[in-house]
Amino acid sequence: MKKYMKPRVVGSSNVH
Amino acid sequence: MTFLQRNPDIVWRHEKRREEQVLKEMDAGKDVEERGTVILLISGMMHQLNLLGGMIWNLCDGTRTEEQIVDCLLKEFDVERNVLAADVAEFIEDLLQREWLIYG
């Protein structure tokens, strides 16, 4: 079994 | 209308090699919660999902309900069902609001 983590959006950045 | 699917307008990529690396680091006891394994490109922004988020994203292929997604993840992770179900519900709700996920 894998160690659990909360599902999250972890990073957002501008492409341009 | 209960099957979850990804918004077809979104360009995305499952970074499989990076995911393998994250799984290795996880086995080594490192904290990988902040590591992205799926990249989404949406109107000039790049967003990343962590391992669990990416696995949920990959499972949202229009053939599964939220409950079926929880069932899939429960087999792989050491977590109580009620905790997992609450986290999955919160994550999916967030992505539905962003219109990254839709009901198909």
PDB file of C-alpha atoms in Angstrom:
ATOM      1  CA  MET A   1       0.000   0.000   0.000  1.00  0.00           C
ATOM      2  CA  LYS A   2       1.211   3.487  -0.825  1.00  0.00           C
ATOM      3  CA  LYS A   3       1.392   6.312   1.688  1.00  0.00           C
ATOM      4  CA  TYR A   4      -1.653   8.522   1.319  1.00  0.00           C
ATOM      5  CA  MET A   5      -1.656  12.226   0.474  1.00  0.00           C
ATOM      6  CA  LYS A   6      -4.482  14.656  -0.197  1.00  0.00           C
ATOM      7  CA  PRO A   7      -5.202  15.245  -3.903  1.00  0.00           C
ATOM      8  CA  ARG A   8      -4.279  18.828  -4.752  1.00  0.00           C
ATOM      9  CA  VAL A   9      -3.473  21.335  -7.472  1.00  0.00           C
ATOM     10  CA  VAL A  10       0.153  21.956  -6.517  1.00  0.00           C
ATOM     11  CA  GLY A  11       1.412  24.647  -8.827  1.00  0.00           C
ATOM     12  CA  SER A  12       0.159  27.238 -11.256  1.00  0.00           C
ATOM     13  CA  SER A  13       2.329  29.448 -13.418  1.00  0.00           C
ATOM     14  CA  ASN A  14       2.084  31.637 -16.488  1.00  0.00           C
ATOM     15  CA  VAL A  15       3.049  29.911 -19.713  1.00  0.00           C
ATOM     16  CA  HIS A  16       3.923  33.303 -21.225  1.00  0.00           C
TER      17      HIS A  16
ATOM     18  CA  MET B   1     -24.979  12.258 -15.883  1.00  0.00           C
ATOM     19  CA  THR B   2     -22.964  10.870 -12.988  1.00  0.00           C
ATOM     20  CA  PHE B   3     -19.823   9.898 -14.894  1.00  0.00           C
ATOM     21  CA  LEU B   4     -16.929  12.290 -14.459  1.00  0.00           C
ATOM     22  CA  GLN B   5     -14.934  13.367 -17.464  1.00  0.00           C
ATOM     23  CA  ARG B   6     -12.174  15.812 -18.253  1.00  0.00           C
ATOM     24  CA  ASN B   7     -13.080  18.988 -20.101  1.00  0.00           C
ATOM     25  CA  PRO B   8     -12.132  18.055 -23.700  1.00  0.00           C
ATOM     26  CA  ASP B   9     -10.847  21.605 -24.355  1.00  0.00           C
ATOM     27  CA  ILE B  10      -7.990  21.180 -21.876  1.00  0.00           C
ATOM     28  CA  VAL B  11      -4.528  20.215 -23.107  1.00  0.00           C
ATOM     29  CA  TRP B  12      -2.831  17.984 -20.563  1.00  0.00           C
ATOM     30  CA  ARG B  13      -0.031  15.507 -20.134  1.00  0.00           C
ATOM     31  CA  HIS B  14       0.563  12.646 -17.726  1.00  0.00           C
ATOM     32  CA  GLU B  15       4.264  12.920 -16.837  1.00  0.00           C
ATOM     33  CA  LYS B  16       4.851   9.205 -16.436  1.00  0.00           C
ATOM     34  CA  ARG B  17       8.614   9.329 -15.918  1.00  0.00           C
ATOM     35  CA  ARG B  18       8.216  11.991 -13.272  1.00  0.00           C
ATOM     36  CA  GLU B  19       5.488   9.930 -11.621  1.00  0.00           C
ATOM     37  CA  GLU B  20       7.847   6.940 -11.478  1.00  0.00           C
ATOM     38  CA  GLN B  21      10.432   9.166  -9.825  1.00  0.00           C
ATOM     39  CA  VAL B  22       7.849  10.449  -7.324  1.00  0.00           C
ATOM     40  CA  LEU B  23       6.837   6.867  -6.464  1.00  0.00           C
ATOM     41  CA  LYS B  24      10.498   5.965  -5.881  1.00  0.00           C
ATOM     42  CA  GLU B  25      10.966   8.971  -3.615  1.00  0.00           C
ATOM     43  CA  MET B  26       7.785   8.077  -1.767  1.00  0.00           C
ATOM     44  CA  ASP B  27       9.137   4.570  -1.150  1.00  0.00           C
ATOM     45  CA  ALA B  28      12.282   6.210   0.225  1.00  0.00           C
ATOM     46  CA  GLY B  29      10.137   8.041   2.774  1.00  0.00           C
ATOM     47  CA  LYS B  30      10.268  11.497   1.207  1.00  0.00           C
ATOM     48  CA  ASP B  31       7.356  13.941   1.282  1.00  0.00           C
ATOM     49  CA  VAL B  32       6.119  14.131  -2.307  1.00  0.00           C
ATOM     50  CA  GLU B  33       2.769  15.811  -1.705  1.00  0.00           C
ATOM     51  CA  GLU B  34       3.892  18.987  -3.507  1.00  0.00           C
ATOM     52  CA  ARG B  35       5.271  17.186  -6.567  1.00  0.00           C
ATOM     53  CA  GLY B  36       3.303  17.448  -9.799  1.00  0.00           C
ATOM     54  CA  THR B  37       2.722  14.382 -11.991  1.00  0.00           C
ATOM     55  CA  VAL B  38       0.091  15.746 -14.382  1.00  0.00           C
ATOM     56  CA  ILE B  39       0.362  19.063 -16.248  1.00  0.00           C
ATOM     57  CA  LEU B  40      -2.649  21.009 -17.514  1.00  0.00           C
ATOM     58  CA  LEU B  41      -2.448  23.933 -19.938  1.00  0.00           C
ATOM     59  CA  ILE B  42      -5.436  26.242 -19.640  1.00  0.00           C
ATOM     60  CA  SER B  43      -5.662  29.699 -21.224  1.00  0.00           C
ATOM     61  CA  GLY B  44      -2.037  30.691 -20.790  1.00  0.00           C
ATOM     62  CA  MET B  45      -1.580  29.028 -17.407  1.00  0.00           C
ATOM     63  CA  MET B  46       0.175  25.796 -16.531  1.00  0.00           C
ATOM     64  CA  HIS B  47      -1.256  23.902 -13.565  1.00  0.00           C
ATOM     65  CA  GLN B  48       0.087  20.754 -11.928  1.00  0.00           C
ATOM     66  CA  LEU B  49      -1.673  18.017 -10.004  1.00  0.00           C
ATOM     67  CA  ASN B  50       0.064  15.963  -7.325  1.00  0.00           C
ATOM     68  CA  LEU B  51       0.145  12.152  -7.406  1.00  0.00           C
ATOM     69  CA  LEU B  52      -3.350  11.662  -5.974  1.00  0.00           C
ATOM     70  CA  GLY B  53      -4.793  14.533  -7.985  1.00  0.00           C
ATOM     71  CA  GLY B  54      -3.204  13.144 -11.138  1.00  0.00           C
ATOM     72  CA  MET B  55      -4.547   9.662 -10.463  1.00  0.00           C
ATOM     73  CA  ILE B  56      -8.050  11.063 -10.016  1.00  0.00           C
ATOM     74  CA  TRP B  57      -7.617  13.099 -13.206  1.00  0.00           C
ATOM     75  CA  ASN B  58      -6.566   9.997 -15.125  1.00  0.00           C
ATOM     76  CA  LEU B  59      -9.562   8.066 -13.779  1.00  0.00           C
ATOM     77  CA  CYS B  60     -12.027  10.748 -14.940  1.00  0.00           C
ATOM     78  CA  ASP B  61     -12.402   9.220 -18.403  1.00  0.00           C
ATOM     79  CA  GLY B  62     -16.181   9.302 -18.606  1.00  0.00           C
ATOM     80  CA  THR B  63     -16.635   5.690 -17.481  1.00  0.00           C
ATOM     81  CA  ARG B  64     -16.529   6.149 -13.692  1.00  0.00           C
ATOM     82  CA  THR B  65     -18.570   7.767 -10.965  1.00  0.00           C
ATOM     83  CA  GLU B  66     -16.986   9.493  -7.976  1.00  0.00           C
ATOM     84  CA  GLU B  67     -17.655   6.387  -5.891  1.00  0.00           C
ATOM     85  CA  GLN B  68     -15.913   4.132  -8.419  1.00  0.00           C
ATOM     86  CA  ILE B  69     -12.899   6.452  -8.388  1.00  0.00           C
ATOM     87  CA  VAL B  70     -12.747   6.174  -4.589  1.00  0.00           C
ATOM     88  CA  ASP B  71     -12.894   2.368  -4.929  1.00  0.00           C
ATOM     89  CA  CYS B  72      -9.946   2.392  -7.362  1.00  0.00           C
ATOM     90  CA  LEU B  73      -7.769   4.539  -5.087  1.00  0.00           C
ATOM     91  CA  LEU B  74      -8.700   2.645  -1.928  1.00  0.00           C
ATOM     92  CA  LYS B  75      -6.961  -0.434  -3.355  1.00  0.00           C
ATOM     93  CA  GLU B  76      -3.668   1.442  -3.705  1.00  0.00           C
ATOM     94  CA  PHE B  77      -3.433   3.712  -0.685  1.00  0.00           C
ATOM     95  CA  ASP B  78      -3.296   3.178   3.029  1.00  0.00           C
ATOM     96  CA  VAL B  79      -6.256   5.348   4.016  1.00  0.00           C
ATOM     97  CA  GLU B  80      -9.681   5.047   5.615  1.00  0.00           C
ATOM     98  CA  ARG B  81     -12.500   5.089   3.093  1.00  0.00           C
ATOM     99  CA  ASN B  82     -14.318   8.008   4.732  1.00  0.00           C
ATOM    100  CA  VAL B  83     -11.169  10.166   4.704  1.00  0.00           C
ATOM    101  CA  LEU B  84     -10.433   9.317   1.071  1.00  0.00           C
ATOM    102  CA  ALA B  85     -14.054   9.863  -0.010  1.00  0.00           C
ATOM    103  CA  ALA B  86     -14.155  13.302   1.651  1.00  0.00           C
ATOM    104  CA  ASP B  87     -10.851  14.375   0.044  1.00  0.00           C
ATOM    105  CA  VAL B  88     -11.886  13.088  -3.389  1.00  0.00           C
ATOM    106  CA  ALA B  89     -15.243  14.885  -3.099  1.00  0.00           C
ATOM    107  CA  GLU B  90     -13.512  18.158  -2.172  1.00  0.00           C
ATOM    108  CA  PHE B  91     -10.975  17.842  -5.012  1.00  0.00           C
ATOM    109  CA  ILE B  92     -13.601  16.963  -7.625  1.00  0.00           C
ATOM    110  CA  GLU B  93     -15.869  19.778  -6.430  1.00  0.00           C
ATOM    111  CA  ASP B  94     -12.965  22.225  -6.862  1.00  0.00           C
ATOM    112  CA  LEU B  95     -12.234  20.967 -10.390  1.00  0.00           C
ATOM    113  CA  LEU B  96     -15.917  21.043 -11.366  1.00  0.00           C
ATOM    114  CA  GLN B  97     -16.090  24.681 -10.246  1.00  0.00           C
ATOM    115  CA  ARG B  98     -13.014  25.465 -12.339  1.00  0.00           C
ATOM    116  CA  GLU B  99     -14.737  23.602 -15.223  1.00  0.00           C
ATOM    117  CA  TRP B 100     -11.685  21.360 -15.615  1.00  0.00           C
ATOM    118  CA  LEU B 101     -13.970  18.388 -14.967  1.00  0.00           C
ATOM    119  CA  ILE B 102     -17.520  17.975 -16.187  1.00  0.00           C
ATOM    120  CA  TYR B 103     -20.257  15.393 -15.794  1.00  0.00           C
ATOM    121  CA  GLY B 104     -20.652  13.409 -18.995  1.00  0.00           C
TER     122      GLY B 104
END
